[in-house]
């Protein structure tokens, strides 16, 4: 595929509106967090979810090694948090409000939902790894979610039907 075709494909894939998550784990150098919109539910029995991490990510090893991780689904007011965890330095937790789970995983506050997972499977897939987690605990709120569409942040609006 040429560079232009890759760019077109990227734009085309961006037509799929998603929520925004920060995936967190307890790394060997401290807490880790990475913004990810590749989250998807997989199975109810057993309860499985997945997300993808780029092989070039600086925090790849932390997630490959992690026995536990959490998917924090961001609320409409948490765009700054999304941008923060989309930066390369994931060790900047000083100004981030979080609690720590029973498995020592950072859980962000005021999110729409949170899934605490145990790593179930990791699949090597192209330039990413697919990480599948079994949900051990979960919670949600009635807050509005942050939305990502066409490479930009957006908000939900009623469908009008
Ligand atoms: C809305 C949004 C969604 C993203 N989704 C993913 C994703 O699913 N997987 C991934 O590896 N990177 C994703 N990224 C990019 C990472 O957040 C970003 O590349 C990473 O934090 C950069 O630091 P690193 O190279 O140290 O990992 C996303 C970024 C944004 C802004």
mmCIF file with all atom_site columns, N, CA, C and O and ligand atoms in Angstrom, residues 20 34-38 52-54 56-59 82 85-88 90 128 148 153, ligand 1:
data_model
loop_
_atom_site.group_PDB
_atom_site.id
_atom_site.type_symbol
_atom_site.label_atom_id
_atom_site.label_alt_id
_atom_site.label_comp_id
_atom_site.label_asym_id
_atom_site.label_entity_id
_atom_site.label_seq_id
_atom_site.pdbx_PDB_ins_code
_atom_site.Cartn_x
_atom_site.Cartn_y
_atom_site.Cartn_z
_atom_site.occupancy
_atom_site.B_iso_or_equiv
_atom_site.pdbx_formal_charge
_atom_site.auth_seq_id
_atom_site.auth_comp_id
_atom_site.auth_asym_id
_atom_site.auth_atom_id
_atom_site.pdbx_PDB_model_num
ATOM   1   N N   . UNK A 1 20  ? -13.767 6.717  24.026 1.00 0.00 ? 20  UNK A N   1
ATOM   2   C CA  . UNK A 1 20  ? -12.331 6.859  24.279 1.00 0.00 ? 20  UNK A CA  1
ATOM   3   C C   . UNK A 1 20  ? -12.031 6.243  25.649 1.00 0.00 ? 20  UNK A C   1
ATOM   4   O O   . UNK A 1 20  ? -12.743 6.517  26.623 1.00 0.00 ? 20  UNK A O   1
ATOM   5   N N   . UNK A 1 34  ? -2.461  4.564  28.793 1.00 0.00 ? 34  UNK A N   1
ATOM   6   C CA  . UNK A 1 34  ? -2.395  4.893  27.362 1.00 0.00 ? 34  UNK A CA  1
ATOM   7   C C   . UNK A 1 34  ? -3.813  5.091  26.823 1.00 0.00 ? 34  UNK A C   1
ATOM   8   O O   . UNK A 1 34  ? -4.712  4.285  27.119 1.00 0.00 ? 34  UNK A O   1
ATOM   9   N N   . UNK A 1 35  ? -4.002  6.166  26.081 1.00 0.00 ? 35  UNK A N   1
ATOM   10  C CA  . UNK A 1 35  ? -5.298  6.426  25.451 1.00 0.00 ? 35  UNK A CA  1
ATOM   11  C C   . UNK A 1 35  ? -5.515  5.414  24.329 1.00 0.00 ? 35  UNK A C   1
ATOM   12  O O   . UNK A 1 35  ? -4.630  5.214  23.502 1.00 0.00 ? 35  UNK A O   1
ATOM   13  N N   . UNK A 1 36  ? -6.687  4.795  24.301 1.00 0.00 ? 36  UNK A N   1
ATOM   14  C CA  . UNK A 1 36  ? -6.973  3.780  23.278 1.00 0.00 ? 36  UNK A CA  1
ATOM   15  C C   . UNK A 1 36  ? -8.464  3.792  22.926 1.00 0.00 ? 36  UNK A C   1
ATOM   16  O O   . UNK A 1 36  ? -9.314  3.836  23.815 1.00 0.00 ? 36  UNK A O   1
ATOM   17  N N   . UNK A 1 37  ? -8.750  3.788  21.615 1.00 0.00 ? 37  UNK A N   1
ATOM   18  C CA  . UNK A 1 37  ? -10.160 3.678  21.203 1.00 0.00 ? 37  UNK A CA  1
ATOM   19  C C   . UNK A 1 37  ? -10.414 2.342  20.511 1.00 0.00 ? 37  UNK A C   1
ATOM   20  O O   . UNK A 1 37  ? -11.444 2.155  19.876 1.00 0.00 ? 37  UNK A O   1
ATOM   21  N N   . UNK A 1 38  ? -9.480  1.408  20.631 1.00 0.00 ? 38  UNK A N   1
ATOM   22  C CA  . UNK A 1 38  ? -9.636  0.088  19.991 1.00 0.00 ? 38  UNK A CA  1
ATOM   23  C C   . UNK A 1 38  ? -10.386 -0.892 20.885 1.00 0.00 ? 38  UNK A C   1
ATOM   24  O O   . UNK A 1 38  ? -10.465 -2.079 20.567 1.00 0.00 ? 38  UNK A O   1
ATOM   25  N N   . UNK A 1 52  ? -6.262  -2.982 21.413 1.00 0.00 ? 52  UNK A N   1
ATOM   26  C CA  . UNK A 1 52  ? -5.027  -3.205 20.644 1.00 0.00 ? 52  UNK A CA  1
ATOM   27  C C   . UNK A 1 52  ? -3.961  -2.200 21.057 1.00 0.00 ? 52  UNK A C   1
ATOM   28  O O   . UNK A 1 52  ? -4.269  -1.024 21.248 1.00 0.00 ? 52  UNK A O   1
ATOM   29  N N   . UNK A 1 53  ? -2.735  -2.667 21.135 1.00 0.00 ? 53  UNK A N   1
ATOM   30  C CA  . UNK A 1 53  ? -1.636  -1.740 21.414 1.00 0.00 ? 53  UNK A CA  1
ATOM   31  C C   . UNK A 1 53  ? -0.606  -1.824 20.288 1.00 0.00 ? 53  UNK A C   1
ATOM   32  O O   . UNK A 1 53  ? -0.240  -2.930 19.848 1.00 0.00 ? 53  UNK A O   1
ATOM   33  N N   . UNK A 1 54  ? -0.146  -0.662 19.833 1.00 0.00 ? 54  UNK A N   1
ATOM   34  C CA  . UNK A 1 54  ? 0.854   -0.599 18.756 1.00 0.00 ? 54  UNK A CA  1
ATOM   35  C C   . UNK A 1 54  ? 2.177   -1.180 19.242 1.00 0.00 ? 54  UNK A C   1
ATOM   36  O O   . UNK A 1 54  ? 2.588   -0.929 20.377 1.00 0.00 ? 54  UNK A O   1
ATOM   37  N N   . UNK A 1 56  ? 4.957   -0.219 18.430 1.00 0.00 ? 56  UNK A N   1
ATOM   38  C CA  . UNK A 1 56  ? 5.941   0.861  18.624 1.00 0.00 ? 56  UNK A CA  1
ATOM   39  C C   . UNK A 1 56  ? 5.726   1.614  19.937 1.00 0.00 ? 56  UNK A C   1
ATOM   40  O O   . UNK A 1 56  ? 6.520   2.476  20.291 1.00 0.00 ? 56  UNK A O   1
ATOM   41  N N   . UNK A 1 57  ? 4.656   1.274  20.657 1.00 0.00 ? 57  UNK A N   1
ATOM   42  C CA  . UNK A 1 57  ? 4.372   2.006  21.892 1.00 0.00 ? 57  UNK A CA  1
ATOM   43  C C   . UNK A 1 57  ? 5.493   1.823  22.916 1.00 0.00 ? 57  UNK A C   1
ATOM   44  O O   . UNK A 1 57  ? 5.970   0.712  23.153 1.00 0.00 ? 57  UNK A O   1
ATOM   45  N N   . UNK A 1 58  ? 5.861   2.946  23.538 1.00 0.00 ? 58  UNK A N   1
ATOM   46  C CA  . UNK A 1 58  ? 6.909   2.895  24.577 1.00 0.00 ? 58  UNK A CA  1
ATOM   47  C C   . UNK A 1 58  ? 6.484   2.054  25.771 1.00 0.00 ? 58  UNK A C   1
ATOM   48  O O   . UNK A 1 58  ? 7.323   1.547  26.501 1.00 0.00 ? 58  UNK A O   1
ATOM   49  N N   . UNK A 1 59  ? 5.175   1.950  25.977 1.00 0.00 ? 59  UNK A N   1
ATOM   50  C CA  . UNK A 1 59  ? 4.717   1.210  27.153 1.00 0.00 ? 59  UNK A CA  1
ATOM   51  C C   . UNK A 1 59  ? 4.274   -0.219 26.805 1.00 0.00 ? 59  UNK A C   1
ATOM   52  O O   . UNK A 1 59  ? 3.657   -0.894 27.628 1.00 0.00 ? 59  UNK A O   1
ATOM   53  N N   . UNK A 1 82  ? -7.602  12.420 27.938 1.00 0.00 ? 82  UNK A N   1
ATOM   54  C CA  . UNK A 1 82  ? -7.326  11.627 26.741 1.00 0.00 ? 82  UNK A CA  1
ATOM   55  C C   . UNK A 1 82  ? -6.044  12.121 26.074 1.00 0.00 ? 82  UNK A C   1
ATOM   56  O O   . UNK A 1 82  ? -5.164  11.328 25.742 1.00 0.00 ? 82  UNK A O   1
ATOM   57  N N   . UNK A 1 85  ? -2.865  11.168 28.117 1.00 0.00 ? 85  UNK A N   1
ATOM   58  C CA  . UNK A 1 85  ? -2.399  9.784  28.014 1.00 0.00 ? 85  UNK A CA  1
ATOM   59  C C   . UNK A 1 85  ? -2.142  9.348  26.562 1.00 0.00 ? 85  UNK A C   1
ATOM   60  O O   . UNK A 1 85  ? -1.833  8.191  26.306 1.00 0.00 ? 85  UNK A O   1
ATOM   61  N N   . UNK A 1 86  ? -2.259  10.288 25.625 1.00 0.00 ? 86  UNK A N   1
ATOM   62  C CA  . UNK A 1 86  ? -1.860  10.011 24.240 1.00 0.00 ? 86  UNK A CA  1
ATOM   63  C C   . UNK A 1 86  ? -0.439  10.523 23.998 1.00 0.00 ? 86  UNK A C   1
ATOM   64  O O   . UNK A 1 86  ? 0.069   10.461 22.886 1.00 0.00 ? 86  UNK A O   1
ATOM   65  N N   . UNK A 1 87  ? 0.182   11.065 25.049 1.00 0.00 ? 87  UNK A N   1
ATOM   66  C CA  . UNK A 1 87  ? 1.575   11.510 24.937 1.00 0.00 ? 87  UNK A CA  1
ATOM   67  C C   . UNK A 1 87  ? 2.503   10.348 25.253 1.00 0.00 ? 87  UNK A C   1
ATOM   68  O O   . UNK A 1 87  ? 2.105   9.386  25.895 1.00 0.00 ? 87  UNK A O   1
ATOM   69  N N   . UNK A 1 88  ? 3.727   10.493 24.838 1.00 0.00 ? 88  UNK A N   1
ATOM   70  C CA  . UNK A 1 88  ? 4.688   9.411  25.028 1.00 0.00 ? 88  UNK A CA  1
ATOM   71  C C   . UNK A 1 88  ? 5.081   9.181  26.480 1.00 0.00 ? 88  UNK A C   1
ATOM   72  O O   . UNK A 1 88  ? 5.356   8.061  26.863 1.00 0.00 ? 88  UNK A O   1
ATOM   73  N N   . UNK A 1 90  ? 4.224   8.373  29.826 1.00 0.00 ? 90  UNK A N   1
ATOM   74  C CA  . UNK A 1 90  ? 3.079   7.904  30.598 1.00 0.00 ? 90  UNK A CA  1
ATOM   75  C C   . UNK A 1 90  ? 3.368   7.860  32.084 1.00 0.00 ? 90  UNK A C   1
ATOM   76  O O   . UNK A 1 90  ? 2.639   7.271  32.851 1.00 0.00 ? 90  UNK A O   1
ATOM   77  N N   . UNK A 1 128 ? 0.253   -4.404 15.600 1.00 0.00 ? 128 UNK A N   1
ATOM   78  C CA  . UNK A 1 128 ? -0.311  -4.283 16.941 1.00 0.00 ? 128 UNK A CA  1
ATOM   79  C C   . UNK A 1 128 ? -0.342  -5.648 17.644 1.00 0.00 ? 128 UNK A C   1
ATOM   80  O O   . UNK A 1 128 ? -0.205  -6.690 17.000 1.00 0.00 ? 128 UNK A O   1
ATOM   81  N N   . UNK A 1 148 ? -14.979 9.838  19.845 1.00 0.00 ? 148 UNK A N   1
ATOM   82  C CA  . UNK A 1 148 ? -13.918 10.132 18.878 1.00 0.00 ? 148 UNK A CA  1
ATOM   83  C C   . UNK A 1 148 ? -14.423 9.754  17.498 1.00 0.00 ? 148 UNK A C   1
ATOM   84  O O   . UNK A 1 148 ? -14.880 8.621  17.275 1.00 0.00 ? 148 UNK A O   1
ATOM   85  N N   . UNK A 1 153 ? -12.368 14.810 18.613 1.00 0.00 ? 153 UNK A N   1
ATOM   86  C CA  . UNK A 1 153 ? -13.264 14.543 19.732 1.00 0.00 ? 153 UNK A CA  1
ATOM   87  C C   . UNK A 1 153 ? -14.638 15.103 19.409 1.00 0.00 ? 153 UNK A C   1
ATOM   88  O O   . UNK A 1 153 ? -14.774 16.103 18.708 1.00 0.00 ? 153 UNK A O   1
HETATM 89  C C1  . LIG B 2 .   ? -8.383  8.903  20.554 1.00 0.00 ? 1   LIG B C1  1
HETATM 90  C C2  . LIG B 2 .   ? -7.114  8.082  20.514 1.00 0.00 ? 1   LIG B C2  1
HETATM 91  C C3  . LIG B 2 .   ? -7.182  6.713  20.424 1.00 0.00 ? 1   LIG B C3  1
HETATM 92  C C4  . LIG B 2 .   ? -6.026  5.925  20.409 1.00 0.00 ? 1   LIG B C4  1
HETATM 93  N N1  . LIG B 2 .   ? -6.128  4.560  20.361 1.00 0.00 ? 1   LIG B N1  1
HETATM 94  C C5  . LIG B 2 .   ? -5.013  3.798  20.432 1.00 0.00 ? 1   LIG B C5  1
HETATM 95  C C6  . LIG B 2 .   ? -5.109  2.375  20.501 1.00 0.00 ? 1   LIG B C6  1
HETATM 96  O O1  . LIG B 2 .   ? -6.189  1.804  20.492 1.00 0.00 ? 1   LIG B O1  1
HETATM 97  N N2  . LIG B 2 .   ? -3.952  1.664  20.578 1.00 0.00 ? 1   LIG B N2  1
HETATM 98  C C7  . LIG B 2 .   ? -2.719  2.273  20.591 1.00 0.00 ? 1   LIG B C7  1
HETATM 99  O O2  . LIG B 2 .   ? -1.693  1.578  20.659 1.00 0.00 ? 1   LIG B O2  1
HETATM 100 N N3  . LIG B 2 .   ? -2.604  3.626  20.531 1.00 0.00 ? 1   LIG B N3  1
HETATM 101 C C8  . LIG B 2 .   ? -3.712  4.390  20.478 1.00 0.00 ? 1   LIG B C8  1
HETATM 102 N N4  . LIG B 2 .   ? -3.621  5.746  20.454 1.00 0.00 ? 1   LIG B N4  1
HETATM 103 C C9  . LIG B 2 .   ? -2.302  6.359  20.453 1.00 0.00 ? 1   LIG B C9  1
HETATM 104 C C10 . LIG B 2 .   ? -1.675  6.336  21.818 1.00 0.00 ? 1   LIG B C10 1
HETATM 105 O O3  . LIG B 2 .   ? -2.495  6.900  22.825 1.00 0.00 ? 1   LIG B O3  1
HETATM 106 C C11 . LIG B 2 .   ? -0.350  7.100  21.717 1.00 0.00 ? 1   LIG B C11 1
HETATM 107 O O4  . LIG B 2 .   ? 0.306   6.726  20.556 1.00 0.00 ? 1   LIG B O4  1
HETATM 108 C C12 . LIG B 2 .   ? 0.560   6.754  22.784 1.00 0.00 ? 1   LIG B C12 1
HETATM 109 O O5  . LIG B 2 .   ? 0.038   7.171  24.014 1.00 0.00 ? 1   LIG B O5  1
HETATM 110 C C13 . LIG B 2 .   ? 1.910   7.445  22.525 1.00 0.00 ? 1   LIG B C13 1
HETATM 111 O O6  . LIG B 2 .   ? 2.820   7.071  23.495 1.00 0.00 ? 1   LIG B O6  1
HETATM 112 P P1  . LIG B 2 .   ? 3.682   5.730  23.437 1.00 0.00 ? 1   LIG B P1  1
HETATM 113 O O7  . LIG B 2 .   ? 4.329   5.651  22.124 1.00 0.00 ? 1   LIG B O7  1
HETATM 114 O O8  . LIG B 2 .   ? 4.625   5.918  24.548 1.00 0.00 ? 1   LIG B O8  1
HETATM 115 O O9  . LIG B 2 .   ? 2.702   4.623  23.671 1.00 0.00 ? 1   LIG B O9  1
HETATM 116 C C14 . LIG B 2 .   ? -4.758  6.543  20.464 1.00 0.00 ? 1   LIG B C14 1
HETATM 117 C C15 . LIG B 2 .   ? -4.680  7.958  20.552 1.00 0.00 ? 1   LIG B C15 1
HETATM 118 C C16 . LIG B 2 .   ? -5.843  8.705  20.585 1.00 0.00 ? 1   LIG B C16 1
HETATM 119 C C17 . LIG B 2 .   ? -5.736  10.203 20.716 1.00 0.00 ? 1   LIG B C17 1
#
